[in-house]
Short mmCIF file of C-alpha atoms and ligand atoms in Angstrom, two decimals:
data_model
loop_
_atom_site.label_atom_id
_atom_site.label_comp_id
_atom_site.label_asym_id
_atom_site.label_seq_id
_atom_site.Cartn_x
_atom_site.Cartn_y
_atom_site.Cartn_z
CA MET A 1 132.21 -109.92 256.64
CA PRO A 2 129.35 -110.96 258.98
CA VAL A 3 125.79 -110.48 257.78
CA PRO A 4 122.64 -110.28 259.93
CA GLY A 5 121.35 -113.79 260.56
CA PRO A 6 118.89 -115.79 262.66
CA GLY A 7 121.64 -116.67 265.20
CA TYR A 8 121.26 -113.11 266.51
CA SER A 9 117.55 -112.62 266.08
CA ILE A 10 115.67 -110.37 268.50
CA THR A 11 112.09 -109.32 269.03
CA VAL A 12 111.77 -105.77 270.35
CA ARG A 13 108.41 -104.77 271.82
CA VAL A 14 107.93 -101.02 271.44
CA GLU A 15 105.24 -98.49 272.25
CA ALA A 16 104.85 -95.90 269.51
CA PRO A 17 102.49 -93.03 268.62
CA PRO A 18 99.54 -94.18 266.47
CA SER A 19 100.56 -91.86 263.61
CA ALA A 20 100.47 -92.86 259.95
CA SER A 21 104.25 -92.60 259.77
CA ALA A 22 104.99 -94.70 262.90
CA ALA A 23 105.56 -98.00 261.08
CA GLY A 24 107.84 -96.36 258.51
CA ASP A 25 109.84 -94.57 261.23
CA LEU A 26 110.36 -97.80 263.15
CA THR A 27 111.41 -99.90 260.16
CA SER A 28 113.68 -97.11 258.85
CA ALA A 29 115.40 -96.84 262.24
CA VAL A 30 116.20 -100.57 262.18
CA GLY A 31 117.35 -100.40 258.56
CA ARG A 32 119.60 -97.39 259.22
CA VAL A 33 121.73 -99.38 261.67
CA GLY A 34 121.83 -102.47 259.41
CA GLY A 35 119.18 -104.69 261.05
CA VAL A 36 117.06 -106.93 258.80
CA ILE A 37 113.38 -107.00 259.76
CA THR A 38 111.73 -110.41 259.45
CA ALA A 39 108.38 -109.65 261.13
CA PHE A 40 106.37 -106.61 262.19
CA ASP A 41 103.33 -107.38 264.37
CA VAL A 42 100.94 -104.92 266.00
CA VAL A 43 100.09 -106.62 269.31
CA GLU A 44 97.99 -103.83 270.88
CA SER A 45 96.21 -100.83 269.44
CA HIS A 46 94.85 -97.86 271.47
CA SER A 47 93.63 -94.40 270.56
CA ASP A 48 96.86 -92.83 271.88
CA ARG A 49 99.46 -95.53 271.09
CA VAL A 50 100.25 -98.82 269.37
CA VAL A 51 102.36 -101.65 270.74
CA VAL A 52 104.45 -103.38 268.09
CA ASP A 53 106.72 -106.47 268.07
CA ILE A 54 109.59 -105.90 265.66
CA THR A 55 111.53 -109.05 264.92
CA CYS A 56 114.85 -108.62 263.18
CA ASN A 57 118.16 -110.31 262.46
CA ALA A 58 121.36 -108.73 263.78
CA MET A 59 125.06 -109.46 263.29
CA SER A 60 126.10 -109.75 266.94
CA ALA A 61 124.93 -109.07 270.48
CA ASN A 62 126.34 -105.53 270.23
CA HIS A 63 124.55 -104.98 266.95
CA ALA A 64 121.29 -106.08 268.60
CA ARG A 65 121.88 -103.40 271.24
CA ASP A 66 122.47 -100.80 268.50
CA ILE A 67 119.12 -101.70 266.94
CA THR A 68 117.31 -101.34 270.26
CA GLU A 69 118.96 -97.96 270.88
CA ALA A 70 118.02 -96.75 267.40
CA LEU A 71 114.36 -97.55 268.11
CA GLU A 72 114.48 -95.95 271.55
CA SER A 73 115.91 -92.73 270.14
CA LEU A 74 112.77 -92.10 268.03
CA PRO A 75 110.48 -89.37 269.44
CA GLY A 76 107.58 -90.84 271.43
CA VAL A 77 108.88 -94.42 271.15
CA ALA A 78 109.56 -96.52 274.25
CA VAL A 79 111.13 -99.98 274.21
CA ARG A 80 109.19 -102.27 276.56
CA LYS A 81 111.10 -105.49 276.22
CA VAL A 82 113.81 -107.13 274.12
CA SER A 83 113.68 -110.91 273.64
CA ASP A 84 116.61 -112.83 272.21
CA ARG A 85 114.91 -115.49 270.08
CA THR A 86 117.91 -117.83 270.27
CA PHE A 87 117.84 -117.81 274.08
CA LEU A 88 114.06 -118.28 274.01
CA MET A 89 114.52 -121.39 271.87
CA HIS A 90 116.81 -122.91 274.51
CA LEU A 91 114.63 -122.18 277.56
CA GLY A 92 114.22 -125.44 279.48
CA GLY A 93 116.28 -127.37 276.91
CA LYS A 94 115.49 -128.58 273.40
CA ILE A 95 114.62 -132.28 273.81
CA GLU A 96 112.44 -134.40 276.06
CA VAL A 97 111.56 -138.03 276.74
CA THR A 98 108.15 -139.16 275.52
CA ALA A 99 106.55 -142.50 276.37
CA LYS A 100 105.87 -144.72 273.34
CA VAL A 101 103.26 -146.78 275.16
CA ALA A 102 99.88 -145.69 276.48
CA LEU A 103 99.44 -145.93 280.27
CA ARG A 104 95.68 -145.51 280.44
CA ASN A 105 94.65 -148.16 282.97
CA ARG A 106 95.75 -150.98 285.26
CA ASP A 107 96.03 -153.37 282.30
CA ASP A 108 98.53 -151.11 280.50
CA LEU A 109 100.44 -150.53 283.71
CA SER A 110 100.72 -154.24 284.45
CA ARG A 111 102.29 -154.89 281.08
CA ALA A 112 104.49 -151.80 280.72
CA TYR A 113 105.65 -151.95 284.32
CA THR A 114 105.25 -154.51 287.11
CA PRO A 115 104.46 -157.30 287.16
CA GLY A 116 104.72 -157.82 283.37
CA VAL A 117 108.07 -156.11 282.93
CA ALA A 118 109.71 -158.71 285.17
CA ARG A 119 109.42 -161.32 282.42
CA ILE A 120 111.19 -158.99 280.00
CA CYS A 121 114.00 -158.52 282.52
CA GLN A 122 114.36 -162.28 282.90
CA ALA A 123 114.42 -162.79 279.14
CA ILE A 124 117.26 -160.27 278.79
CA ALA A 125 119.15 -161.78 281.73
CA GLU A 126 118.99 -165.13 279.95
CA ASN A 127 119.83 -163.69 276.54
CA PRO A 128 121.58 -160.29 276.78
CA ASP A 129 121.30 -159.76 273.00
CA ASP A 130 117.55 -159.40 273.52
CA ALA A 131 118.26 -155.95 275.00
CA ARG A 132 118.55 -154.73 271.40
CA ARG A 133 115.07 -156.07 270.68
CA LEU A 134 113.20 -155.33 273.89
CA THR A 135 114.65 -152.03 275.16
CA ILE A 136 115.59 -148.56 274.01
CA LYS A 137 119.06 -149.94 273.20
CA ARG A 138 117.54 -150.74 269.79
CA ASN A 139 117.40 -147.09 268.82
CA THR A 140 119.40 -145.05 271.33
CA VAL A 141 122.79 -143.37 271.06
CA ALA A 142 124.76 -141.59 273.79
CA VAL A 143 126.22 -138.25 272.74
CA VAL A 144 129.25 -138.16 275.02
CA THR A 145 131.44 -135.15 275.69
CA ASP A 146 133.84 -133.84 278.29
CA GLY A 147 133.28 -130.27 277.09
CA SER A 148 136.97 -129.85 276.23
CA ALA A 149 136.57 -128.62 272.62
CA VAL A 150 133.10 -127.12 272.31
CA LEU A 151 132.48 -125.92 268.73
CA GLY A 152 135.30 -123.46 268.03
CA LEU A 153 134.96 -122.03 271.54
CA GLY A 154 137.46 -124.24 273.35
CA ASN A 155 137.35 -125.87 276.77
CA LEU A 156 134.01 -124.69 278.21
CA GLY A 157 133.35 -127.75 280.39
CA PRO A 158 130.44 -130.19 280.48
CA ALA A 159 127.54 -127.91 281.48
CA ALA A 160 128.29 -125.33 278.78
CA ALA A 161 128.59 -128.15 276.23
CA LEU A 162 125.05 -129.33 276.93
CA PRO A 163 123.22 -126.98 274.50
CA VAL A 164 125.37 -128.36 271.67
CA MET A 165 124.75 -131.98 272.69
CA GLU A 166 121.00 -131.33 272.97
CA GLY A 167 121.09 -129.82 269.49
CA LYS A 168 122.92 -132.88 268.23
CA ALA A 169 120.29 -135.13 269.79
CA ALA A 170 117.54 -133.10 268.13
CA LEU A 171 119.28 -133.49 264.75
CA PHE A 172 119.61 -137.26 265.26
CA LYS A 173 115.86 -137.47 265.81
CA LYS A 174 114.85 -135.09 263.04
CA PHE A 175 117.00 -136.55 260.28
CA ALA A 176 117.15 -140.25 261.16
CA GLY A 177 114.63 -141.04 263.91
CA VAL A 178 117.49 -141.92 266.27
CA ASP A 179 116.91 -141.34 270.00
CA ALA A 180 120.11 -139.70 271.16
CA TRP A 181 120.79 -138.50 274.67
CA PRO A 182 123.47 -136.04 275.89
CA VAL A 183 126.00 -137.41 278.36
CA CYS A 184 128.20 -134.52 279.49
CA LEU A 185 130.89 -135.90 281.79
CA ASP A 186 132.36 -133.85 284.60
CA THR A 187 135.89 -135.06 283.97
CA GLN A 188 138.59 -134.53 281.35
CA ASP A 189 140.66 -137.46 282.50
CA THR A 190 141.09 -140.05 279.74
CA GLU A 191 140.78 -143.05 282.08
CA GLU A 192 137.69 -141.65 283.80
CA ILE A 193 135.99 -140.89 280.50
CA ILE A 194 136.67 -144.39 279.19
CA ARG A 195 135.43 -145.96 282.41
CA ALA A 196 132.30 -143.78 282.51
CA VAL A 197 131.32 -144.65 278.95
CA GLU A 198 132.00 -148.32 279.61
CA LEU A 199 129.69 -148.18 282.64
CA ILE A 200 126.76 -146.56 280.81
CA ALA A 201 127.13 -148.57 277.60
CA PRO A 202 124.45 -151.22 278.40
CA VAL A 203 121.70 -148.70 277.65
CA TYR A 204 122.97 -147.66 274.21
CA GLY A 205 123.21 -149.12 270.72
CA GLY A 206 126.03 -146.73 269.84
CA ILE A 207 128.33 -144.07 271.28
CA ASN A 208 128.80 -140.75 269.51
CA LEU A 209 131.81 -138.97 270.99
CA GLU A 210 131.61 -135.22 270.55
CA ASP A 211 133.77 -132.15 271.12
CA ILE A 212 136.53 -134.02 272.96
CA ALA A 213 139.90 -132.36 272.33
CA ALA A 214 142.74 -133.96 270.35
CA PRO A 215 144.91 -135.88 271.02
CA ARG A 216 142.89 -137.31 273.95
CA CYS A 217 140.00 -138.13 271.60
CA PHE A 218 142.13 -140.64 269.62
CA GLU A 219 143.00 -142.80 272.62
CA ILE A 220 139.49 -142.59 274.10
CA GLU A 221 137.91 -143.75 270.86
CA ALA A 222 140.44 -146.50 270.18
CA ARG A 223 140.20 -147.95 273.69
CA LEU A 224 136.39 -147.78 273.76
CA ARG A 225 136.22 -149.52 270.39
CA ASP A 226 138.30 -152.32 271.89
CA LYS A 227 136.23 -152.60 275.04
CA LEU A 228 132.64 -152.20 273.84
CA ASN A 229 130.48 -154.35 271.60
CA ILE A 230 128.64 -151.33 270.16
CA PRO A 231 129.94 -148.85 267.56
CA VAL A 232 131.97 -145.89 268.87
CA PHE A 233 132.20 -142.94 266.48
CA HIS A 234 133.88 -139.60 267.15
CA ASP A 235 131.86 -137.33 264.93
CA ASP A 236 134.41 -134.50 264.81
CA GLN A 237 136.77 -137.03 263.24
CA HIS A 238 134.77 -139.43 261.11
CA GLY A 239 131.65 -137.40 260.37
CA THR A 240 133.93 -134.75 258.93
CA ALA A 241 136.02 -137.30 257.04
CA ILE A 242 132.94 -138.87 255.43
CA CYS A 243 131.67 -135.48 254.22
CA VAL A 244 135.08 -134.41 252.92
CA VAL A 245 135.71 -137.66 251.05
CA ALA A 246 132.23 -137.41 249.48
CA ALA A 247 132.64 -133.75 248.55
CA LEU A 248 136.10 -134.35 247.13
CA ARG A 249 134.88 -137.22 244.96
CA ASN A 250 132.32 -134.88 243.41
CA ALA A 251 134.71 -131.92 243.17
CA LEU A 252 137.17 -134.08 241.24
CA ARG A 253 134.35 -135.09 238.88
CA VAL A 254 133.72 -131.38 238.28
CA VAL A 255 137.36 -130.64 237.44
CA GLY A 256 137.84 -133.92 235.56
CA LYS A 257 140.70 -135.25 237.68
CA ASP A 258 141.29 -138.74 238.99
CA MET A 259 141.95 -139.31 242.68
CA SER A 260 145.07 -141.31 241.87
CA ALA A 261 146.56 -138.26 240.13
CA VAL A 262 145.95 -135.53 242.69
CA ARG A 263 148.21 -134.03 245.32
CA ILE A 264 146.21 -132.99 248.37
CA VAL A 265 147.25 -130.54 251.08
CA VAL A 266 145.45 -131.14 254.39
CA CYS A 267 145.97 -128.22 256.76
CA GLY A 268 145.20 -129.12 260.39
CA VAL A 269 146.20 -132.46 261.85
CA GLY A 270 143.88 -132.43 264.86
CA ALA A 271 140.69 -134.41 265.29
CA ALA A 272 139.23 -133.58 261.89
CA GLY A 273 142.45 -133.45 259.86
CA SER A 274 143.80 -136.77 261.10
CA ALA A 275 140.58 -138.62 260.29
CA ILE A 276 140.37 -136.98 256.85
CA ILE A 277 143.94 -138.04 256.08
CA ARG A 278 143.29 -141.63 257.19
CA LEU A 279 140.09 -142.02 255.19
CA LEU A 280 141.42 -140.21 252.11
CA SER A 281 144.54 -142.38 252.12
CA GLN A 282 142.30 -145.36 251.44
CA ARG A 283 141.16 -143.70 248.23
CA GLY A 284 144.73 -143.72 246.90
CA PRO A 285 145.56 -140.09 246.06
CA ALA A 286 148.96 -139.42 244.44
CA ASP A 287 150.12 -137.79 247.67
CA ILE A 288 148.85 -136.04 250.77
CA ILE A 289 150.85 -133.25 252.39
CA ALA A 290 149.78 -132.63 255.99
CA VAL A 291 150.44 -129.21 257.50
CA ASP A 292 149.85 -128.03 261.03
CA ILE A 293 150.75 -124.98 263.08
CA ASP A 294 154.43 -126.03 262.94
CA GLY A 295 154.47 -126.44 259.16
CA ILE A 296 154.60 -129.45 256.83
CA VAL A 297 154.57 -132.80 258.64
CA HIS A 298 157.57 -134.92 257.64
CA ARG A 299 159.34 -137.94 259.01
CA GLY A 300 162.20 -135.97 260.52
CA ARG A 301 159.98 -133.90 262.77
CA GLU A 302 160.68 -134.15 266.50
CA ASN A 303 158.33 -134.84 269.42
CA MET A 304 155.59 -136.51 267.41
CA ASP A 305 152.87 -138.43 269.26
CA ALA A 306 151.51 -141.70 267.88
CA ASN A 307 148.94 -139.94 265.68
CA MET A 308 151.47 -137.55 264.16
CA ALA A 309 154.00 -140.34 263.66
CA TRP A 310 151.38 -142.28 261.68
CA VAL A 311 150.59 -139.21 259.58
CA ALA A 312 154.29 -138.56 258.93
CA ALA A 313 154.86 -142.17 257.91
CA ASN A 314 151.85 -142.32 255.58
CA THR A 315 151.94 -138.95 253.79
CA ASN A 316 154.48 -136.69 252.09
CA ARG A 317 156.19 -139.26 249.85
CA ALA A 318 159.07 -136.90 249.03
CA ASP A 319 159.48 -136.02 252.73
CA VAL A 320 159.53 -132.29 252.04
CA SER A 321 159.45 -129.69 254.81
CA GLY A 322 158.34 -126.06 254.83
CA ARG A 323 155.23 -123.99 255.50
CA LEU A 324 151.66 -124.06 254.20
CA HIS A 325 152.45 -121.68 251.35
CA ASP A 326 155.23 -124.04 250.14
CA ALA A 327 152.87 -127.00 250.26
CA LEU A 328 150.26 -125.22 248.16
CA VAL A 329 152.55 -124.72 245.15
CA GLY A 330 151.35 -127.14 242.45
CA ALA A 331 148.77 -128.81 244.74
CA ASP A 332 145.48 -129.92 243.20
CA VAL A 333 143.44 -129.83 246.39
CA PHE A 334 143.50 -127.85 249.65
CA ILE A 335 141.52 -129.15 252.62
CA GLY A 336 141.63 -126.87 255.65
CA VAL A 337 140.45 -127.86 259.13
CA SER A 338 142.75 -125.58 261.04
CA ALA A 339 142.49 -121.83 261.65
CA PRO A 340 141.13 -118.66 260.03
CA ASN A 341 142.76 -116.53 257.33
CA LEU A 342 145.95 -118.46 256.54
CA PHE A 343 146.30 -117.53 252.87
CA GLY A 344 144.86 -115.51 250.02
CA ALA A 345 144.16 -115.55 246.29
CA ASP A 346 147.90 -115.20 245.51
CA GLN A 347 148.62 -118.60 247.05
CA VAL A 348 145.64 -120.23 245.28
CA ALA A 349 147.16 -118.93 242.05
CA THR A 350 150.24 -121.08 242.76
CA MET A 351 148.11 -124.26 242.92
CA ALA A 352 147.58 -126.50 239.88
CA GLU A 353 145.02 -125.63 237.20
CA GLY A 354 141.48 -126.60 238.30
CA ALA A 355 142.31 -126.22 241.98
CA VAL A 356 139.84 -127.43 244.62
CA VAL A 357 139.74 -125.49 247.90
CA PHE A 358 137.82 -126.73 250.95
CA ALA A 359 138.33 -124.08 253.65
CA LEU A 360 136.41 -125.59 256.55
CA ALA A 361 137.65 -123.78 259.67
CA ASN A 362 134.60 -122.44 261.50
CA PRO A 363 133.30 -119.80 261.71
CA ASP A 364 136.05 -118.10 259.68
CA PRO A 365 137.66 -120.23 256.96
CA GLU A 366 141.37 -120.53 256.11
CA ILE A 367 140.75 -118.26 253.12
CA ASP A 368 137.88 -115.91 252.32
CA PRO A 369 135.81 -117.97 249.84
CA LEU A 370 135.45 -114.96 247.55
CA GLU A 371 139.26 -114.71 247.39
CA ALA A 372 139.57 -118.45 246.79
CA GLN A 373 137.07 -118.28 243.93
CA LYS A 374 139.38 -115.96 241.99
CA HIS A 375 141.64 -118.89 241.05
CA ALA A 376 140.02 -122.11 242.31
CA ALA A 377 137.58 -124.14 240.22
CA VAL A 378 135.63 -125.46 243.21
CA VAL A 379 135.35 -123.87 246.67
CA ALA A 380 133.62 -125.29 249.73
CA THR A 381 133.36 -124.07 253.32
CA GLY A 382 131.60 -125.07 256.53
CA ARG A 383 129.35 -122.02 256.31
CA SER A 384 125.68 -121.93 255.44
CA ASP A 385 125.94 -118.54 253.72
CA TYR A 386 128.09 -119.87 250.82
CA PRO A 387 127.49 -122.68 248.31
CA ASN A 388 128.93 -126.14 249.05
CA GLN A 389 128.47 -126.22 252.82
CA ILE A 390 130.32 -129.20 254.25
CA ASN A 391 128.46 -130.03 257.44
CA ASN A 392 128.63 -133.22 259.50
CA VAL A 393 124.85 -133.36 259.72
CA LEU A 394 125.04 -134.80 256.19
CA ALA A 395 126.67 -137.90 257.67
CA PHE A 396 126.12 -138.73 261.34
CA PRO A 397 122.32 -139.24 261.43
CA GLY A 398 122.39 -141.70 258.54
CA VAL A 399 125.53 -143.42 259.80
CA PHE A 400 123.95 -144.22 263.17
CA ARG A 401 120.60 -145.12 261.58
CA GLY A 402 122.45 -147.71 259.51
CA LEU A 403 124.51 -148.97 262.45
CA LEU A 404 121.45 -149.36 264.67
CA ASP A 405 119.45 -151.08 261.94
CA ALA A 406 122.30 -153.53 261.37
CA GLN A 407 122.63 -154.01 265.15
CA ALA A 408 126.32 -153.43 264.49
CA HIS A 409 128.89 -154.32 267.12
CA GLY A 410 131.52 -151.98 265.73
CA ILE A 411 132.39 -149.61 262.93
CA THR A 412 134.93 -150.03 260.14
CA ASP A 413 136.50 -147.85 257.48
CA ALA A 414 134.51 -149.80 254.88
CA MET A 415 131.32 -148.47 256.48
CA LEU A 416 132.70 -144.90 256.54
CA LEU A 417 133.64 -145.13 252.85
CA ALA A 418 130.24 -146.61 251.98
CA ALA A 419 128.63 -143.63 253.72
CA ALA A 420 130.87 -141.23 251.77
CA ASP A 421 129.97 -142.84 248.45
CA ALA A 422 126.26 -142.80 249.23
CA LEU A 423 126.50 -139.12 250.14
CA ALA A 424 128.41 -138.28 246.96
CA ASP A 425 125.95 -140.26 244.82
CA ILE A 426 123.02 -138.13 246.02
CA VAL A 427 124.38 -135.41 243.74
CA ASP A 428 123.65 -136.99 240.39
CA GLY A 429 125.26 -135.98 237.12
CA ASP A 430 122.49 -133.59 236.18
CA ARG A 431 122.83 -131.50 239.32
CA LEU A 432 126.61 -131.62 239.74
CA ASN A 433 128.40 -128.32 239.15
CA PRO A 434 131.09 -126.22 240.89
CA SER A 435 128.48 -124.73 243.27
CA PHE A 436 126.76 -128.03 244.04
CA ILE A 437 129.12 -130.82 245.06
CA VAL A 438 127.23 -131.78 248.23
CA PRO A 439 123.48 -131.96 248.81
CA SER A 440 121.62 -129.59 251.09
CA VAL A 441 121.49 -130.60 254.76
CA PHE A 442 117.69 -130.53 254.35
CA ASP A 443 117.68 -132.98 251.43
CA ALA A 444 115.42 -135.74 252.76
CA ALA A 445 117.17 -138.33 250.58
CA VAL A 446 120.52 -138.00 252.37
CA ALA A 447 120.03 -139.82 255.70
CA PRO A 448 118.16 -142.82 254.24
CA ALA A 449 120.79 -143.27 251.50
CA VAL A 450 123.68 -143.04 253.95
CA ALA A 451 121.86 -145.35 256.39
CA GLU A 452 121.23 -147.99 253.74
CA ALA A 453 124.85 -147.93 252.61
CA VAL A 454 126.13 -148.28 256.18
CA ARG A 455 123.62 -151.01 257.00
CA LYS A 456 124.69 -152.99 253.94
CA ALA A 457 128.38 -152.55 254.70
CA ALA A 458 127.79 -153.53 258.33
CA THR A 459 125.86 -156.67 257.49
CA ALA A 460 128.30 -157.62 254.72
CA GLY A 461 131.27 -157.62 257.04
N1 NAD B 1 133.01 -127.69 258.31
C1 NAD B 1 133.13 -128.83 258.92
O1 NAD B 1 132.45 -129.72 258.57
C2 NAD B 1 134.16 -129.01 260.00
C3 NAD B 1 134.24 -130.23 260.65
C4 NAD B 1 135.23 -130.40 261.64
C5 NAD B 1 136.05 -129.35 261.97
N2 NAD B 1 135.91 -128.15 261.36
C6 NAD B 1 136.74 -127.00 261.73
O2 NAD B 1 138.10 -127.35 261.57
C7 NAD B 1 138.89 -126.71 262.54
C8 NAD B 1 139.72 -127.73 263.29
O3 NAD B 1 138.89 -128.62 264.04
P1 NAD B 1 139.54 -129.80 264.91
O4 NAD B 1 138.44 -130.35 265.75
O5 NAD B 1 140.30 -130.74 264.05
O6 NAD B 1 140.57 -128.97 265.83
P2 NAD B 1 141.91 -129.43 266.54
O7 NAD B 1 142.18 -128.44 267.58
O8 NAD B 1 141.82 -130.88 266.91
O9 NAD B 1 143.04 -129.30 265.40
C9 NAD B 1 143.43 -128.07 264.88
C10 NAD B 1 144.62 -128.29 263.96
O10 NAD B 1 144.85 -127.08 263.25
C11 NAD B 1 146.25 -126.78 263.30
N3 NAD B 1 146.46 -125.35 263.20
C12 NAD B 1 146.09 -124.39 264.09
N4 NAD B 1 146.52 -123.19 263.67
C13 NAD B 1 147.16 -123.40 262.49
C14 NAD B 1 147.83 -122.56 261.58
N5 NAD B 1 147.93 -121.25 261.80
N6 NAD B 1 148.38 -123.11 260.47
C15 NAD B 1 148.30 -124.43 260.24
N7 NAD B 1 147.67 -125.28 261.07
C16 NAD B 1 147.12 -124.76 262.19
C17 NAD B 1 146.72 -127.34 264.61
O11 NAD B 1 148.12 -127.53 264.63
C18 NAD B 1 145.92 -128.64 264.67
O12 NAD B 1 146.61 -129.64 263.96
C19 NAD B 1 137.90 -125.92 263.41
O13 NAD B 1 137.82 -124.60 262.96
C20 NAD B 1 136.59 -126.62 263.17
O14 NAD B 1 135.49 -125.78 263.37
C21 NAD B 1 134.97 -127.97 260.39
#
């Protein structure tokens, strides 16, 4: 059930009579249609009227229209303007380039630019590794997309993907001081994407692939990792896997189970699911059962690509087949990165005692978390309006901070696991409980801890 939130926040400027009851009438009108007022500002006052900015959260664009109409229907009230605060935030984009050096006079100019810069160019030509010391390569990551799997919205193309990539860049800066730049490619051809990233790589200390659809994303990442001498990290895969492995470690502490004893159902074998299965496998669970839209993945399944064949060969020890509901019977853990509303409390009741349910499909999870809570001991989602939000922002800023600080040439599973452990360790024994298995995305300790763990793992290997 959606609730009014800041994603649909509007400011309505209205003219109203200057009566004593005007404010009450306006706020009641908003409340009657379910809007939540967050600010009420009188911006003009006259003897015959007041002009008021009413800022409120709505549930959807249609709901925002209902709120405006409710205000307009009041006697003597006229709506002057409606501003969508989310659109306002995006006007002109969300990030910019700022010079780090002062350019006040000829002296500054001669050192920052010609003729002084020529000596820096020569130094790098002689020793290419110096690019990491003397240029933005030291601290800059490309956020690369082809726009083929934008959030849960699908194939919107490169221009429509840009607001997401800008947001990602802003998060990189805010949480880890990383300078990230969006690179939205106007192609969805695997070879062209690989070639384009290869061609721009000299500028960057790392490549963050983003919102590129499966299965293309697997080949693109694997081939770029082979070709480039900087880390290549598909966040939808590995950022998710790090967070899930961390959250699961803490959830199992809550229910008092050992990883080696648990049977885990992973629903969704796309970008996120495949990476979760690969990273979790390294933690040695008793078994993983992978399920996708065609049911349980088993070795006898036909038409499997390389990714699915690997999953089939490395999961499902008993080689069972069936549907999601079959897989859930007796399972200790459910991890969903698939689709909304796939099961209910009745199926959770068939899971083992102390069941852990991570329903991460966005925006609507595989099971309503309130339903899941009826029988599960620990429930997590990707949503910010429930406890235990599993969100990649817990991982990727710190991961790249660590990689850049180590001047890493690549990325390994050991680094991903180190990041997961550091993230899990943030939740110490005193704070750990069924509603707190992962830290808040605003916990300032997260990115430095993850960065330090990744830096150590990168320099150790
Ligand atoms: N909360 C988080 O941190 C987080 C992180 C990554 C992905 N996700 C969410 O996970 C979901 C999947 O993301 P992705 O990038 O891996 O997508 P994807 O398209 O690469 O993969 C989707 C997978 O789900 C399976 N699937 C679809 N419908 C199904 C059904 N009815 N029953 C069983 N399986 C079904 C598909 O077969 C496929 O294997 C999305 O909703 C995404 O928002 C959440």
